[in-house]
N, CA, C and O of each residue as an XYZ file, in Angstrom:
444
protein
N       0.822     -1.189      0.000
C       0.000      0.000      0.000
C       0.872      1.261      0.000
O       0.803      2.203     -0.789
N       1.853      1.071      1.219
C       2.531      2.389      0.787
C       3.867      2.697     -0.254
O       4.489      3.737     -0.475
N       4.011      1.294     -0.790
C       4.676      1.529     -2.105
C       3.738      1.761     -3.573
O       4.166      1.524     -4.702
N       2.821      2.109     -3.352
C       1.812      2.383     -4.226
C       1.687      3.949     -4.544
O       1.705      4.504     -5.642
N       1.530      4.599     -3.032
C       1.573      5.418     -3.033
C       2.590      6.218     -3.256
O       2.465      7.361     -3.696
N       3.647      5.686     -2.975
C       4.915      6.600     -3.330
C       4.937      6.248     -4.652
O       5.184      7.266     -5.298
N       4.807      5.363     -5.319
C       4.980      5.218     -7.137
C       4.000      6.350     -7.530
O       4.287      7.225     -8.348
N       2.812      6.259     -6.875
C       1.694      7.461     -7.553
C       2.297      8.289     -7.209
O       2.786      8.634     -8.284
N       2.746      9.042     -6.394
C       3.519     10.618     -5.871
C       4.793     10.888     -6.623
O       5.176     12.058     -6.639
N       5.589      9.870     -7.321
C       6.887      9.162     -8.054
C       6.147      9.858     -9.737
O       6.483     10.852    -10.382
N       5.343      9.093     -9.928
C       4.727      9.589    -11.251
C       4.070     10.653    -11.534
O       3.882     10.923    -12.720
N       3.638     11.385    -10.645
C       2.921     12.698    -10.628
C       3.526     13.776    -11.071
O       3.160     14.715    -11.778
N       4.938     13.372    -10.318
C       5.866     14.775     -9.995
C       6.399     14.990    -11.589
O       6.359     16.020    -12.263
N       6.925     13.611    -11.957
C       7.330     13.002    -13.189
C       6.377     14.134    -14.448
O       6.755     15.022    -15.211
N       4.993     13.507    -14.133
C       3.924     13.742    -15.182
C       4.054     15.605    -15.328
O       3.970     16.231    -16.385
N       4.266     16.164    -14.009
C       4.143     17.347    -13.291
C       5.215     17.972    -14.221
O       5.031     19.028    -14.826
N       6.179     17.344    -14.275
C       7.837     18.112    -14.617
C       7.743     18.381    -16.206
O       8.236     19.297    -16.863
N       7.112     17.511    -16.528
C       7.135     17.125    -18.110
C       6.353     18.331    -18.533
O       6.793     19.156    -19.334
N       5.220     18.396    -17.984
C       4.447     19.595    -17.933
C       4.859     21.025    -18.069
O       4.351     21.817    -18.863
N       5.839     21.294    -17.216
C       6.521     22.445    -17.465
C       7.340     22.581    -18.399
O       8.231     21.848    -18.828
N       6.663     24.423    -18.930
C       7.131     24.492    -20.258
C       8.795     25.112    -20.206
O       9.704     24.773    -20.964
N       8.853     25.875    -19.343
C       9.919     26.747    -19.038
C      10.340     26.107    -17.079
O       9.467     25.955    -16.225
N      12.029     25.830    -16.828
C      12.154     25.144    -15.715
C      13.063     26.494    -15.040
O      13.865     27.344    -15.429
N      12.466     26.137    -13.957
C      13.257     27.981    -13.553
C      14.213     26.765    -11.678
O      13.786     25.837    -10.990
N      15.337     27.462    -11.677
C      15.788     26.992    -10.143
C      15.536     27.733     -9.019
O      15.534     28.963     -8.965
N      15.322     26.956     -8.108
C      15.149     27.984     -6.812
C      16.079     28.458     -6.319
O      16.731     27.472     -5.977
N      16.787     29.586     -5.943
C      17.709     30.330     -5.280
C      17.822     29.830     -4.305
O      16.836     29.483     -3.655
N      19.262     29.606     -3.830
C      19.531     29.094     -2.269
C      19.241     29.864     -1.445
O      19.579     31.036     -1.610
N      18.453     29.445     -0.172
C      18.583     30.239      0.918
C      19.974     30.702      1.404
O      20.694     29.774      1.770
N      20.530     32.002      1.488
C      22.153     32.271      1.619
C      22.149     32.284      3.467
O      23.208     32.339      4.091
N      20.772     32.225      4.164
C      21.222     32.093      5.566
C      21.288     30.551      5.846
O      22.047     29.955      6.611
N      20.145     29.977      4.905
C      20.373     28.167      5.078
C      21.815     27.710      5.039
O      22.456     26.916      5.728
N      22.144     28.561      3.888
C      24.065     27.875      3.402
C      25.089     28.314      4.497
O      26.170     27.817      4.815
N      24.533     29.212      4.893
C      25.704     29.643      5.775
C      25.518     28.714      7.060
O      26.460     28.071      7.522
N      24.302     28.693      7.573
C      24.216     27.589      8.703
C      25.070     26.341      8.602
O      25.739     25.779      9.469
N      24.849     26.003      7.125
C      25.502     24.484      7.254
C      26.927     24.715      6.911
O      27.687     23.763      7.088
N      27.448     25.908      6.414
C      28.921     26.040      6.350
C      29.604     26.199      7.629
O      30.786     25.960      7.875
N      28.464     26.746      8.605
C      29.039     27.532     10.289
C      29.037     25.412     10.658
O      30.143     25.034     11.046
N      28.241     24.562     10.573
C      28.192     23.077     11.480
C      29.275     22.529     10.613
O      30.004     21.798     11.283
N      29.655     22.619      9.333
C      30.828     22.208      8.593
C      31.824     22.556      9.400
O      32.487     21.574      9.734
N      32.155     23.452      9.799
C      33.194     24.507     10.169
C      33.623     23.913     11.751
O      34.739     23.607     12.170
N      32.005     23.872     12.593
C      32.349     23.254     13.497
C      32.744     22.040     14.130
O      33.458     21.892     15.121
N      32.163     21.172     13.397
C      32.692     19.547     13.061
C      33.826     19.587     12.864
O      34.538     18.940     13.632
N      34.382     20.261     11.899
C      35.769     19.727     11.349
C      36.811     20.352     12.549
O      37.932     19.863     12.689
N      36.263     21.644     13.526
C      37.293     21.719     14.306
C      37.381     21.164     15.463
O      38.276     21.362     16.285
N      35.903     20.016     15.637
C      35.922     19.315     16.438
C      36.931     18.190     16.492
O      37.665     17.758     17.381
N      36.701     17.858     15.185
C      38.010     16.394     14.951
C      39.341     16.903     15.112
O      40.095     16.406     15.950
N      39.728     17.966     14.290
C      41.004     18.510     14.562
C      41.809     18.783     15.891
O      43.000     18.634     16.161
N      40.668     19.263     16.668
C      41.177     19.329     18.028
C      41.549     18.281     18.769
O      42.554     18.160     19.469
N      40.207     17.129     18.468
C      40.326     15.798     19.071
C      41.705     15.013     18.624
O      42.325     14.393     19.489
N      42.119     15.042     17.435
C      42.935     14.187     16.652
C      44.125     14.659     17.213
O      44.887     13.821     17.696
N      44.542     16.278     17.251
C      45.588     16.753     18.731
C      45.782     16.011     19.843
O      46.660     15.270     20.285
N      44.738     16.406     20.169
C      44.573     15.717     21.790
C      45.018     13.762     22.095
O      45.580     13.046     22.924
N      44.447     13.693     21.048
C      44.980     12.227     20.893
C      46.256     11.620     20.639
O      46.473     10.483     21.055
N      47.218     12.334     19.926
C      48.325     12.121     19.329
C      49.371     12.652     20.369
O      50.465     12.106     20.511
N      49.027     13.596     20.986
C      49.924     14.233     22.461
C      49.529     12.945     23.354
O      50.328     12.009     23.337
N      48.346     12.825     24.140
C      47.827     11.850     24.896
C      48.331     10.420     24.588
O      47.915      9.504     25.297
N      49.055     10.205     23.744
C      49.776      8.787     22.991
C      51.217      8.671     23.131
O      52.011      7.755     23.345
N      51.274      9.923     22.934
C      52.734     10.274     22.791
C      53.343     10.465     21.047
O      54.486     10.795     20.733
N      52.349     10.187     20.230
C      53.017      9.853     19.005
C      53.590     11.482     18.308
O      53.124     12.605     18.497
N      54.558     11.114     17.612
C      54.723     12.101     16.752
C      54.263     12.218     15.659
O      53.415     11.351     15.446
N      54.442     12.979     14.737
C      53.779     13.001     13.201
C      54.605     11.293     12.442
O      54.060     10.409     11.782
N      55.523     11.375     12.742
C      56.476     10.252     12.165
C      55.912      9.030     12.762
O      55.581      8.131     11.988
N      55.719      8.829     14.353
C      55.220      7.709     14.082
C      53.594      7.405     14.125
O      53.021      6.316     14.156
N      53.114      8.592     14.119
C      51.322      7.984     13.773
C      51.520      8.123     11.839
O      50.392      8.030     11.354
N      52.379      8.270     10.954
C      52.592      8.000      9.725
C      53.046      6.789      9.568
O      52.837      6.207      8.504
N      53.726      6.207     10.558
C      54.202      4.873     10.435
C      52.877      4.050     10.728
O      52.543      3.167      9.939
N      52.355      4.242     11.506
C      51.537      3.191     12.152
C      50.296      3.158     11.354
O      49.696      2.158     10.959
N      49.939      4.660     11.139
C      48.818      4.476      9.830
C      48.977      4.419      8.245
O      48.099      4.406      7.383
N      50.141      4.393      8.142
C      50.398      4.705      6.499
C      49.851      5.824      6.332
O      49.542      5.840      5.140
N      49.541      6.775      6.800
C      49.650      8.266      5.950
C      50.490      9.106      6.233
O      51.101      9.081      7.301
N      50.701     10.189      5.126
C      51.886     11.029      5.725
C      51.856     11.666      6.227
O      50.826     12.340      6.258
N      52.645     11.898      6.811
C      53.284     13.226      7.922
C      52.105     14.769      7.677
O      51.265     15.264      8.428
N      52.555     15.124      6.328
C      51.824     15.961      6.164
C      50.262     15.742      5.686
O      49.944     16.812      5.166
N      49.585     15.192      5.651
C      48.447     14.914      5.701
C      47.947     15.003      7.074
O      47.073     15.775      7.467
N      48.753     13.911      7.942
C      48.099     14.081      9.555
C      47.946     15.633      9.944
O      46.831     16.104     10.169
N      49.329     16.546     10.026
C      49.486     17.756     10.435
C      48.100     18.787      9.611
O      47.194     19.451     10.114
N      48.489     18.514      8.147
C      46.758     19.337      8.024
C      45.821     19.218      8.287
O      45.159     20.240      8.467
N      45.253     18.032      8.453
C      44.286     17.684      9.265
C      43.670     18.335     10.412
O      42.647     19.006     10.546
N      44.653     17.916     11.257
C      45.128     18.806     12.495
C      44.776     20.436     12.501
O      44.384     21.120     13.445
N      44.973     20.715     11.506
C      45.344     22.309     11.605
C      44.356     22.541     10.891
O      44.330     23.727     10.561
N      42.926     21.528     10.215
C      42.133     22.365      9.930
C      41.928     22.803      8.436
O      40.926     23.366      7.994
N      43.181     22.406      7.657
C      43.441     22.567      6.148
C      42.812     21.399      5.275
O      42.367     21.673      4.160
N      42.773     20.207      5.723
C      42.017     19.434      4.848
C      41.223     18.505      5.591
O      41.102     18.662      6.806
N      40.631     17.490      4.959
C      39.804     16.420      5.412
C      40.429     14.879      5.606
O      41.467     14.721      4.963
N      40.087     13.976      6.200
C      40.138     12.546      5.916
C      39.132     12.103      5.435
O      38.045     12.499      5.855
N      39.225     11.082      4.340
C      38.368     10.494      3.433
C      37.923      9.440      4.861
O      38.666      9.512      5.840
N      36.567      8.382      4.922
C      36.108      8.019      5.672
C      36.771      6.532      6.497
O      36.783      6.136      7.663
N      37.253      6.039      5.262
C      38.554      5.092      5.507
C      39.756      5.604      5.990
O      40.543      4.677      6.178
N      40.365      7.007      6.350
C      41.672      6.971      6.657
C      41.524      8.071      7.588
O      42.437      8.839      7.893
N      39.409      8.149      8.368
C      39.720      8.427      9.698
C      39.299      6.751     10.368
O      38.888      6.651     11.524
N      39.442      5.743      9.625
C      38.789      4.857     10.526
C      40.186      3.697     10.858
O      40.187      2.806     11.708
N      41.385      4.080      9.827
C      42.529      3.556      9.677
C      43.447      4.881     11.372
O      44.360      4.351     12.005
N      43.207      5.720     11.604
C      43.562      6.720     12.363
C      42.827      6.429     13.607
O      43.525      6.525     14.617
N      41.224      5.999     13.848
C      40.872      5.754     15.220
C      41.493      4.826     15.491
O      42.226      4.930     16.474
N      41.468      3.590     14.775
C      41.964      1.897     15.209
C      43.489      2.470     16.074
O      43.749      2.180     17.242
N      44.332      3.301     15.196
C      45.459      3.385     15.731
C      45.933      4.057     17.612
O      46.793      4.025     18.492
N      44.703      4.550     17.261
C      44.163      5.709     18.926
C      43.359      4.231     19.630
O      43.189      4.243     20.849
N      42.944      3.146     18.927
C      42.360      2.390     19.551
C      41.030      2.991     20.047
O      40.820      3.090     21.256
N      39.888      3.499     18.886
C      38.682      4.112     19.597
C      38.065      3.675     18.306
O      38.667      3.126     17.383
N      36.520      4.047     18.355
C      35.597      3.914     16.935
C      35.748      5.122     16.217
O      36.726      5.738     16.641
N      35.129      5.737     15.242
C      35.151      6.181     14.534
C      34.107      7.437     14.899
O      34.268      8.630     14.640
N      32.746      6.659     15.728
C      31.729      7.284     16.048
C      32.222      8.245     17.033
O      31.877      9.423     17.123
N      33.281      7.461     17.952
C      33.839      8.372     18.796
C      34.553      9.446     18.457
O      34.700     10.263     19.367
N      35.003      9.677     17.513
C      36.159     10.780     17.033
C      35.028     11.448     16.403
O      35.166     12.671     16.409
N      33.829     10.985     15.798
C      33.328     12.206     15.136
C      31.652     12.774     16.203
O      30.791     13.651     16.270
N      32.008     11.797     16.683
C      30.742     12.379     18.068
C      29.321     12.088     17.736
O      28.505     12.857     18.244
N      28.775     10.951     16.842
C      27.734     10.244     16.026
C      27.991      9.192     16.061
O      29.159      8.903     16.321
N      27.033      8.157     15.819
C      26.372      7.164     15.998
C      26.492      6.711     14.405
O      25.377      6.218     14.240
N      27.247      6.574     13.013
C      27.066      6.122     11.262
C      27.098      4.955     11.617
O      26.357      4.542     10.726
N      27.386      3.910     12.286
C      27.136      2.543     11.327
C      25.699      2.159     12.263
O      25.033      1.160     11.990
């Protein structure tokens, strides 16, 4: 029943779109974007800080949390500092090494 309904609401929109003669876009909300650039902003300096804190609290240096995770030196340090990202595999190759989850370093609940 309620895959019925979503196929009818699925085809409507469909039937709906086709319909239009001229397709115009909606303008971003520029306070919506900024909200999610300000929780971008704050996330990422959440990890950064954490990923500090962790690597002092270990003792490791850049050299050997590069050894132990296979990434480099300079990758960890930007990180750190806020300049780039870890792809989702090489913060989960980086908790194992801290010995924590993943959920923990990013403060959520993904798997």
């Amino acid at each position: 029943m309620i895959d019925d309904q979503l196929v009818k609401r699925i085809r409507n929109t469909v039937l709906d779109l086709q319909e239009q003669k001229e397709r115009s876009l909606t303008p971003v909300d520029t306070a919506e974007e900024k909200l999610r650039q300000s929780v971008s902003t704050a996330a990422r300096s959440r990890v950064s800080s954490l990923l500090r804190q962790l690597r002092g609290a270990h003792g490791y240096s850049y050299e050997t949390l590069a050894a132990e995770s296979g990434l480099s030196q300079q990758l960890l340090y930007d990180v750190e500092y806020k300049e780039r990202r870890l792809t989702l595999d090489q913060l989960r190759t980086v908790a194992n090494c801290y010995g924590i989850g993943v959920n923990d370093l990013l403060g959520v609940d993904i798997e």
